[in-house]
mmCIF file of C-alpha atoms (C1' of nucleotides) in Angstrom:
data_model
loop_
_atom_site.group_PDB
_atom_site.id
_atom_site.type_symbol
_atom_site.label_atom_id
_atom_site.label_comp_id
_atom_site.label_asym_id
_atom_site.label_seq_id
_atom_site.Cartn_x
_atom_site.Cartn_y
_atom_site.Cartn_z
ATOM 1 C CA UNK H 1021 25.617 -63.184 76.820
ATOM 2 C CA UNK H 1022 28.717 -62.230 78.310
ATOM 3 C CA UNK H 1023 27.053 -60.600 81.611
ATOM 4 C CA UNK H 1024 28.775 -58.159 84.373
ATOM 5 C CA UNK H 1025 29.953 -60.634 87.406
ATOM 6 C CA UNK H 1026 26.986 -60.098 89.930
ATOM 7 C CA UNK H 1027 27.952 -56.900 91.553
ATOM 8 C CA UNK H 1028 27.260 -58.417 95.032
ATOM 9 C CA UNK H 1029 30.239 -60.517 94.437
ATOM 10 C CA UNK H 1030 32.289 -58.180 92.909
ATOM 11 C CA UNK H 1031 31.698 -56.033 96.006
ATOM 12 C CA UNK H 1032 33.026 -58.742 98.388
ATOM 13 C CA UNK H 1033 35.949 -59.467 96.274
ATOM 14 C CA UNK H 1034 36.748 -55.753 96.474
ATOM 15 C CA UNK H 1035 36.217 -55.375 100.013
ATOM 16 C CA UNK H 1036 38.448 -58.162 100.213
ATOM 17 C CA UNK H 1037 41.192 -56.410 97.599
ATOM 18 C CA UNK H 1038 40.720 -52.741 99.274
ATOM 19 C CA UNK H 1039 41.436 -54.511 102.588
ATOM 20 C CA UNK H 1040 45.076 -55.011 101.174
ATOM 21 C CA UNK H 1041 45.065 -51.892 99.035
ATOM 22 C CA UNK H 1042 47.915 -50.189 101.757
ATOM 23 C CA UNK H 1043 51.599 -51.773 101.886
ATOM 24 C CA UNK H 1044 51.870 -52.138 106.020
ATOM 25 C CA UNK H 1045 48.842 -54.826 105.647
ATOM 26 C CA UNK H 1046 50.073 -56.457 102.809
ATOM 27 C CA UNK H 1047 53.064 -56.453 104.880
ATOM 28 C CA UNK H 1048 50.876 -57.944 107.698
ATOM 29 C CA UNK H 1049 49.048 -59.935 106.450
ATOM 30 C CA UNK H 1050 52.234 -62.132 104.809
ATOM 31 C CA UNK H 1051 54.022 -61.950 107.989
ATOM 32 C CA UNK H 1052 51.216 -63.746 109.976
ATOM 33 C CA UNK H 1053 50.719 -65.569 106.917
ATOM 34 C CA UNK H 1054 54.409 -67.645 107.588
ATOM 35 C CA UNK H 1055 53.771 -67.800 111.288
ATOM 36 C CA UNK H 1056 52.270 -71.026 112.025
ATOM 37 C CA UNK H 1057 51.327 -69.308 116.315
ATOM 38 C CA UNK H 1058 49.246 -66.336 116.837
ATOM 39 C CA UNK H 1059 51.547 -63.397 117.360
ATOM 40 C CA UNK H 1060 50.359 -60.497 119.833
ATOM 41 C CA UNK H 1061 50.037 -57.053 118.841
ATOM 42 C CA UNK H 1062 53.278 -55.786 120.109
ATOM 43 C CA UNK H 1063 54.834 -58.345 118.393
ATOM 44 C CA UNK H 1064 53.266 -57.250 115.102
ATOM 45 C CA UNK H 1065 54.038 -53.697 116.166
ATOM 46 C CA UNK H 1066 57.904 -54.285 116.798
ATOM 47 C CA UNK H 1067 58.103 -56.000 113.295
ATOM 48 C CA UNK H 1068 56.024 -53.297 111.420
ATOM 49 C CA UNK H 1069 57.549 -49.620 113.158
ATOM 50 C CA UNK H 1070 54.586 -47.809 112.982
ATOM 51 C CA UNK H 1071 52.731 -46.480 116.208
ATOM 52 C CA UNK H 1072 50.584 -49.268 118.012
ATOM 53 C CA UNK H 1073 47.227 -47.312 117.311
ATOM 54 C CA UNK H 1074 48.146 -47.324 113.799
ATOM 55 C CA UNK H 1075 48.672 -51.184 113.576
ATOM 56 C CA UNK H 1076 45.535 -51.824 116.153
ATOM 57 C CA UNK H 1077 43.831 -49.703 112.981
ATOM 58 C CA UNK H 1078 45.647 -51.959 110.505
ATOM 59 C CA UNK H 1079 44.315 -55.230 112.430
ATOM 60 C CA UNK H 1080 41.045 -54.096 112.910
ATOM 61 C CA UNK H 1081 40.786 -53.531 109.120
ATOM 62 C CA UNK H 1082 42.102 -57.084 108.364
ATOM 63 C CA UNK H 1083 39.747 -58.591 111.217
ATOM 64 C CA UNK H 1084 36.645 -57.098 109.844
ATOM 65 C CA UNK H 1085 37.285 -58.845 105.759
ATOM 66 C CA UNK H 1086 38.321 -61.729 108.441
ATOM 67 C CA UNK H 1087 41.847 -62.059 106.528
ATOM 68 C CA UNK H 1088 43.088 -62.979 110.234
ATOM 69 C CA UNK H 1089 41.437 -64.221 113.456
ATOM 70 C CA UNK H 1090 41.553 -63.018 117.017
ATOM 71 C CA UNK H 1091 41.791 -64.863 120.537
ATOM 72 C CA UNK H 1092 42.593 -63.401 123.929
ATOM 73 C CA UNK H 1093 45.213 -64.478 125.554
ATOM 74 C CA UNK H 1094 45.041 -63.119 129.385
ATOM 75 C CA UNK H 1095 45.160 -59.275 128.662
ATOM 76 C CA UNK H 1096 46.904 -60.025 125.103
ATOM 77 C CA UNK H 1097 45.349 -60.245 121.843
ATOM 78 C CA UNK H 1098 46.883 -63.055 119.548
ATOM 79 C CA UNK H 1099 46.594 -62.431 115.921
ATOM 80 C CA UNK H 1100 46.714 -65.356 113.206
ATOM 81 C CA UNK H 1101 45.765 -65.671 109.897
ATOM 82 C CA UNK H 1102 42.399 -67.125 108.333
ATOM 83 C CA UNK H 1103 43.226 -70.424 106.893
ATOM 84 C CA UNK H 1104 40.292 -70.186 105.259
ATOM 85 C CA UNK H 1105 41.266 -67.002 103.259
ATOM 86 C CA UNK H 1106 44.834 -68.762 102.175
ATOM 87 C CA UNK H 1107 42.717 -70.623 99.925
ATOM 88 C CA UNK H 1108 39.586 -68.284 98.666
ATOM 89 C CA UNK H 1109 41.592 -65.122 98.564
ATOM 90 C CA UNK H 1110 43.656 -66.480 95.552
ATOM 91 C CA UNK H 1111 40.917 -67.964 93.875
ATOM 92 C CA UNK H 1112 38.819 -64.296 93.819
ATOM 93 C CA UNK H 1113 41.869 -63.617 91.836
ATOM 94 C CA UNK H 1114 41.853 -66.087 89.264
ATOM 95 C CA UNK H 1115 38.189 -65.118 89.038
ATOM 96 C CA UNK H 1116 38.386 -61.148 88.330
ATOM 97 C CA UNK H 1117 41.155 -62.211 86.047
ATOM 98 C CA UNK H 1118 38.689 -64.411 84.450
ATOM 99 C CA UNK H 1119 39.003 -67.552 85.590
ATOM 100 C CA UNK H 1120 35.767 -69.195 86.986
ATOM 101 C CA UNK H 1121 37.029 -70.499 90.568
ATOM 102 C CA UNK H 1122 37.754 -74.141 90.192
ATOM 103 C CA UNK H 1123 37.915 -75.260 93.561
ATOM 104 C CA UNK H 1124 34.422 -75.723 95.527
ATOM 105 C CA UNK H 1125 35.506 -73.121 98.036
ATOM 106 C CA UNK H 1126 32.620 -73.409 100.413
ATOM 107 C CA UNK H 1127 34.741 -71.893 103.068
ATOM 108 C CA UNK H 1128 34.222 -68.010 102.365
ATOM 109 C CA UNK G 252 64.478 -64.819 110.738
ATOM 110 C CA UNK G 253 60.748 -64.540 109.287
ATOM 111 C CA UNK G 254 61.281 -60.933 108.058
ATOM 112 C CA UNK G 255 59.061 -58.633 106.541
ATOM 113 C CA UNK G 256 58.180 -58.966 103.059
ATOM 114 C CA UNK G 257 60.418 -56.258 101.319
ATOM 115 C CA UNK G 258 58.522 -52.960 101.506
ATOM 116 C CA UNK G 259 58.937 -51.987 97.337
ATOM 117 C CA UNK G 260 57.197 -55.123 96.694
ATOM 118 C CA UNK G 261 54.450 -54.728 99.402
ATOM 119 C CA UNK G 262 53.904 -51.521 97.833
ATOM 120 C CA UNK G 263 53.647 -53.120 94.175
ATOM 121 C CA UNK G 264 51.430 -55.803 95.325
ATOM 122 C CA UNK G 265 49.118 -52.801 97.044
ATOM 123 C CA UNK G 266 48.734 -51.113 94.082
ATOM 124 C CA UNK G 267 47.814 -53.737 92.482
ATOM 125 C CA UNK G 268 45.195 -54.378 94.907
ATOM 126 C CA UNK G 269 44.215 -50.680 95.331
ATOM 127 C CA UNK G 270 43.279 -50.753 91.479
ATOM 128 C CA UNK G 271 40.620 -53.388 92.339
ATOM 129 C CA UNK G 272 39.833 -52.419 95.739
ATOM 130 C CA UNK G 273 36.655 -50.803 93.669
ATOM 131 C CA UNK G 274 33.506 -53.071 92.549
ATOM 132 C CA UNK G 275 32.761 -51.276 89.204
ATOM 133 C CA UNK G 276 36.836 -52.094 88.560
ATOM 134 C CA UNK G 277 36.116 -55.426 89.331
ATOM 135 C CA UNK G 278 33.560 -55.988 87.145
ATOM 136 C CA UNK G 279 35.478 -53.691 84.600
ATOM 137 C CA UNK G 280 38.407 -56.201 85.121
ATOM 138 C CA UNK G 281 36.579 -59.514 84.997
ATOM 139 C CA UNK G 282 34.563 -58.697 82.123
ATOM 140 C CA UNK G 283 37.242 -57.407 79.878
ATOM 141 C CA UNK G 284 39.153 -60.803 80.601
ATOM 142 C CA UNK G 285 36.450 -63.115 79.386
ATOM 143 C CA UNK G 286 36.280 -60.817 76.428
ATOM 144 C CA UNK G 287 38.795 -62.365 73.700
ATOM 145 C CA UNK G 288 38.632 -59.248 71.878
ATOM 146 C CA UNK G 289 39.268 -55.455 72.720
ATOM 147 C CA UNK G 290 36.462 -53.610 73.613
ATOM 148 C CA UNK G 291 35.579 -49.713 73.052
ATOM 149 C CA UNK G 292 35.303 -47.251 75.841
ATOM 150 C CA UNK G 293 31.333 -46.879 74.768
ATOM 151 C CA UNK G 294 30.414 -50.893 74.466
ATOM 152 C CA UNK G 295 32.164 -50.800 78.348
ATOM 153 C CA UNK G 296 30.240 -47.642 79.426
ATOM 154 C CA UNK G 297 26.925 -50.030 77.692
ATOM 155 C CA UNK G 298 27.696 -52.712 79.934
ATOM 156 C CA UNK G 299 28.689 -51.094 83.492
ATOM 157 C CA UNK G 300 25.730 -47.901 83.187
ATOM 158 C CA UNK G 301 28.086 -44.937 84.646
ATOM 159 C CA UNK G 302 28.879 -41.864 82.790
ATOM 160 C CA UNK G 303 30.894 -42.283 80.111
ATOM 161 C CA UNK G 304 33.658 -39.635 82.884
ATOM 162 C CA UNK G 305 33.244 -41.753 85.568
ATOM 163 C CA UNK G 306 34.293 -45.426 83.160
ATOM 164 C CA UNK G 307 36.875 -43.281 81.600
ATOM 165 C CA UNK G 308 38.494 -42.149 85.345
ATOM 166 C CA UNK G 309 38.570 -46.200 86.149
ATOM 167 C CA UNK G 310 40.135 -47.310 82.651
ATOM 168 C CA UNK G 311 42.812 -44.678 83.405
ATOM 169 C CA UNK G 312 43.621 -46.348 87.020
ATOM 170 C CA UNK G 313 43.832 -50.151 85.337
ATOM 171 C CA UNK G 314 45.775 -49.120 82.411
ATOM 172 C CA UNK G 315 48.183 -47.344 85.113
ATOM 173 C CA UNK G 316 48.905 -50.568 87.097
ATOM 174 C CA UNK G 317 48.631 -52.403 83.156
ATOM 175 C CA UNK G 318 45.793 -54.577 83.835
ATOM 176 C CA UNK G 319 44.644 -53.386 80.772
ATOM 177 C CA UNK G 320 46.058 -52.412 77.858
ATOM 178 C CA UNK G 321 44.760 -49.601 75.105
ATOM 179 C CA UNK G 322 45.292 -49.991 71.166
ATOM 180 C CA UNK G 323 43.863 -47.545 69.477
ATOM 181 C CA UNK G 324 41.684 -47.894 66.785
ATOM 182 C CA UNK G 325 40.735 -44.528 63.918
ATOM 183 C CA UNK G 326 39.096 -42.140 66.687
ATOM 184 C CA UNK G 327 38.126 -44.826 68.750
ATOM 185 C CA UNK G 328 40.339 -46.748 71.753
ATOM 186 C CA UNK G 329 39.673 -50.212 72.553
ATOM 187 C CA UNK G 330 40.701 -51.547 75.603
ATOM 188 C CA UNK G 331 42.003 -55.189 76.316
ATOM 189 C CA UNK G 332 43.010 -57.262 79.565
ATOM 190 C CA UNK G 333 46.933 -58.046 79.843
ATOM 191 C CA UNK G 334 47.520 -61.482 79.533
ATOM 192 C CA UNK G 335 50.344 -61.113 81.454
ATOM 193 C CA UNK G 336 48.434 -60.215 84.876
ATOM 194 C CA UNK G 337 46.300 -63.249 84.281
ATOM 195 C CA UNK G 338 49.658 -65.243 85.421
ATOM 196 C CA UNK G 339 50.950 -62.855 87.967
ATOM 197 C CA UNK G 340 48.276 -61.378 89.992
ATOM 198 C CA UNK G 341 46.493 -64.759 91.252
ATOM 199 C CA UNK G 342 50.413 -65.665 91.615
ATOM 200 C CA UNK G 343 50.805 -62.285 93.650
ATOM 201 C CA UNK G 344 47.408 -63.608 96.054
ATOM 202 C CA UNK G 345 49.529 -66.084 96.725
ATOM 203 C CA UNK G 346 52.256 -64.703 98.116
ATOM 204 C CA UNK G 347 50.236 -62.307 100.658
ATOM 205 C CA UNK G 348 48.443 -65.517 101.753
ATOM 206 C CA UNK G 349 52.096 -67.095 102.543
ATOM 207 C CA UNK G 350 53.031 -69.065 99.757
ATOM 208 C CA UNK G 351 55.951 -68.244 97.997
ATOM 209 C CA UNK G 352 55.055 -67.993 94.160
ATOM 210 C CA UNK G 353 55.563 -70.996 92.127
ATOM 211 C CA UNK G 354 56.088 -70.163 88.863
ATOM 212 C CA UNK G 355 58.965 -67.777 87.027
ATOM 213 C CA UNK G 356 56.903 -65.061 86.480
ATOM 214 C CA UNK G 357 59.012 -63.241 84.701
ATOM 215 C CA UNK G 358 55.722 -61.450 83.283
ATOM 216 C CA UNK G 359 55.552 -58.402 85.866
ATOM 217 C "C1'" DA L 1071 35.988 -25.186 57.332
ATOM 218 C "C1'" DT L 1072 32.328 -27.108 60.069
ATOM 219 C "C1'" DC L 1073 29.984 -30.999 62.200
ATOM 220 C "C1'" DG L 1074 29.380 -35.145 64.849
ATOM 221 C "C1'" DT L 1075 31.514 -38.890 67.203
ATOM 222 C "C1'" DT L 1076 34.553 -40.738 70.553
ATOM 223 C "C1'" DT L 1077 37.279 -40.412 74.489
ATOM 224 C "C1'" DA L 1078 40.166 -37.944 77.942
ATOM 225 C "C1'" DT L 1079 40.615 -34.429 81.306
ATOM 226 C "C1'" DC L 1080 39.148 -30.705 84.532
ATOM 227 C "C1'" DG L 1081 36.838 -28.886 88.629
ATOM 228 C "C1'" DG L 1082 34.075 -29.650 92.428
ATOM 229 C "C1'" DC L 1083 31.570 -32.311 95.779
ATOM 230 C "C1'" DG L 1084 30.990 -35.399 99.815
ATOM 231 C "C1'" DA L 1085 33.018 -39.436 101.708
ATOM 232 C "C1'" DT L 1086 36.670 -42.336 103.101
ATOM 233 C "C1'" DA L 1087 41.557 -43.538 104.186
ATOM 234 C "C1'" DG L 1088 46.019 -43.314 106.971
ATOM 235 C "C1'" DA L 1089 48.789 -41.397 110.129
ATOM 236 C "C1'" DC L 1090 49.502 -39.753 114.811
ATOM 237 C "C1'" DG L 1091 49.062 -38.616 119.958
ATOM 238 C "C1'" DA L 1092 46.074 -38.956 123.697
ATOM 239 C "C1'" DT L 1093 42.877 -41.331 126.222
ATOM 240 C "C1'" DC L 1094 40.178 -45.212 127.838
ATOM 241 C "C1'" DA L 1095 39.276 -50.065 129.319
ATOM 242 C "C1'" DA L 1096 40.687 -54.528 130.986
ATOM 243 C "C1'" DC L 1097 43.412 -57.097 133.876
ATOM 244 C "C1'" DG L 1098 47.230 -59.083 136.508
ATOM 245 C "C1'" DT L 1099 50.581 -57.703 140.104
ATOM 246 C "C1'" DT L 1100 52.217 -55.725 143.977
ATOM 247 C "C1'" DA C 885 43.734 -49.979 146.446
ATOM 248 C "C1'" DA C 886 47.230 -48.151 143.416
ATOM 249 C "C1'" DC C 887 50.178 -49.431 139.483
ATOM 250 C "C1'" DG C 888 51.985 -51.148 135.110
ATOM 251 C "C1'" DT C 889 51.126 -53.494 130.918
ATOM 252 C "C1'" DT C 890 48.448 -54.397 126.847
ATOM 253 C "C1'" DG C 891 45.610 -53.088 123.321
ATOM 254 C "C1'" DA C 892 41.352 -50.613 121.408
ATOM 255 C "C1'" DT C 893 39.169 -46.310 120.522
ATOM 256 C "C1'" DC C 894 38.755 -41.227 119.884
ATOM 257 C "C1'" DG C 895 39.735 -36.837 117.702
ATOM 258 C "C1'" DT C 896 42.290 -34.409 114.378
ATOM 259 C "C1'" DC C 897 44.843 -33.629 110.340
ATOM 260 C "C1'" DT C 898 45.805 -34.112 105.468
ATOM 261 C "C1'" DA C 899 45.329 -36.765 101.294
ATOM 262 C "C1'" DT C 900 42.978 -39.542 98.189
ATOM 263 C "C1'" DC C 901 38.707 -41.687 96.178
ATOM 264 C "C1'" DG C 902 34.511 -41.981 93.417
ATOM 265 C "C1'" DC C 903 31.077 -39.756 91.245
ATOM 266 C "C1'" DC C 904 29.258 -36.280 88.188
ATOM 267 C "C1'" DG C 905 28.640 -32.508 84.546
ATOM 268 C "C1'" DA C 906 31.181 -29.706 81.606
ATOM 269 C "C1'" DT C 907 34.795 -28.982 78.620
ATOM 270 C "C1'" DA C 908 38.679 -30.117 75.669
ATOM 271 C "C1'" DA C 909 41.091 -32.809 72.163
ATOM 272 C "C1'" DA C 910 41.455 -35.781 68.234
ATOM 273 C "C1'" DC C 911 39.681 -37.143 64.014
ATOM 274 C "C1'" DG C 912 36.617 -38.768 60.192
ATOM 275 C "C1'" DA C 913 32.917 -37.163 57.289
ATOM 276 C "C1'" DT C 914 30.354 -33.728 54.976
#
DNA sequence: ATCGTTTATCGGCGATAGACGATCAACGTT
DNA sequence: AACGTTGATCGTCTATCGCCGATAAACGAT
């Protein structure tokens, strides 16, 4: 008894964790979190005050765990976050910390 | 309005992250907390299958950020989840994902 | 004092991360 | 058609990660 947590989950939940693993997307990530509207990239860029390829890097990182979404707008990008994740993300962490996830969480 | 979320805490909450941002810490993590009782470095190496170096290197990184917590025990050092991140780091999730966190948390 | 056990630390390796400036691609405007 | 704006991608740099074997350190037992 007492098995490892299948390591194809616990690779997911730390893809999701390394995704936040740097302060600027934790920073990010909250932001758009609060923001009901997409916000455009030199939006995001104004409110973080790093270079804009840095933050494009930032985004892309965030966009490929899909902690936030993506829609053109004309020749602007609007960012917003994954609803989705506002409620699985949290719930990976009440698992690692032992916790079996209580919710049915079909959404991730 | 709809500032940043202050950088020394970003940079907590990454760390935090960063320590799990690693499957094999993951499972390290999650197994330890469904253990009631401490566990030796050796019964952990058992269970995960990495050299006993390479379990040692990621028990160093969780007991830095004090998701776990060392006792020792004659030659022997047995290592234990913190009951106090069980509150705070789900509680920390949170936060990223835009909700403010509910409880005192006075823990961390 | 010498083993054997248990765990931490060191050194090295290839791989990945984060930052930046520069460039490219898309597109609306003039 | 040339331009300006917006954002992604490239190339480079340095730093850190994750793994391993080898070694060191602590300590109980012989």
């Amino acid at each position: 008894m007492a098995e490892l947590l299948d390591r194809t989950v616990a690779q997911t939940y730390a893809s999701w964790f390394r995704a936040l693993a740097d302060p600027t997307r934790v920073q990010i990530v909250e932001y758009l979190a609060r923001h009901a509207q997409a916000m455009s990239v030199g939006e995001i860029v104004a409110a973080i005050g790093l270079a804009q390829s840095t933050v494009s890097q930032h985004l892309k990182i965030l966009t490929e765990v899909r902690f936030v979404l993506v829609e053109p707008i004309g020749t602007a990008r609007h960012y917003r976050i994954n609803d989705a994740c506002v409620g699985c993300f949290p719930s990976a962490a009440d698992v690692v910390m032992g916790r079996p996830a209580p919710s049915p969480n079909g959404a991730c």
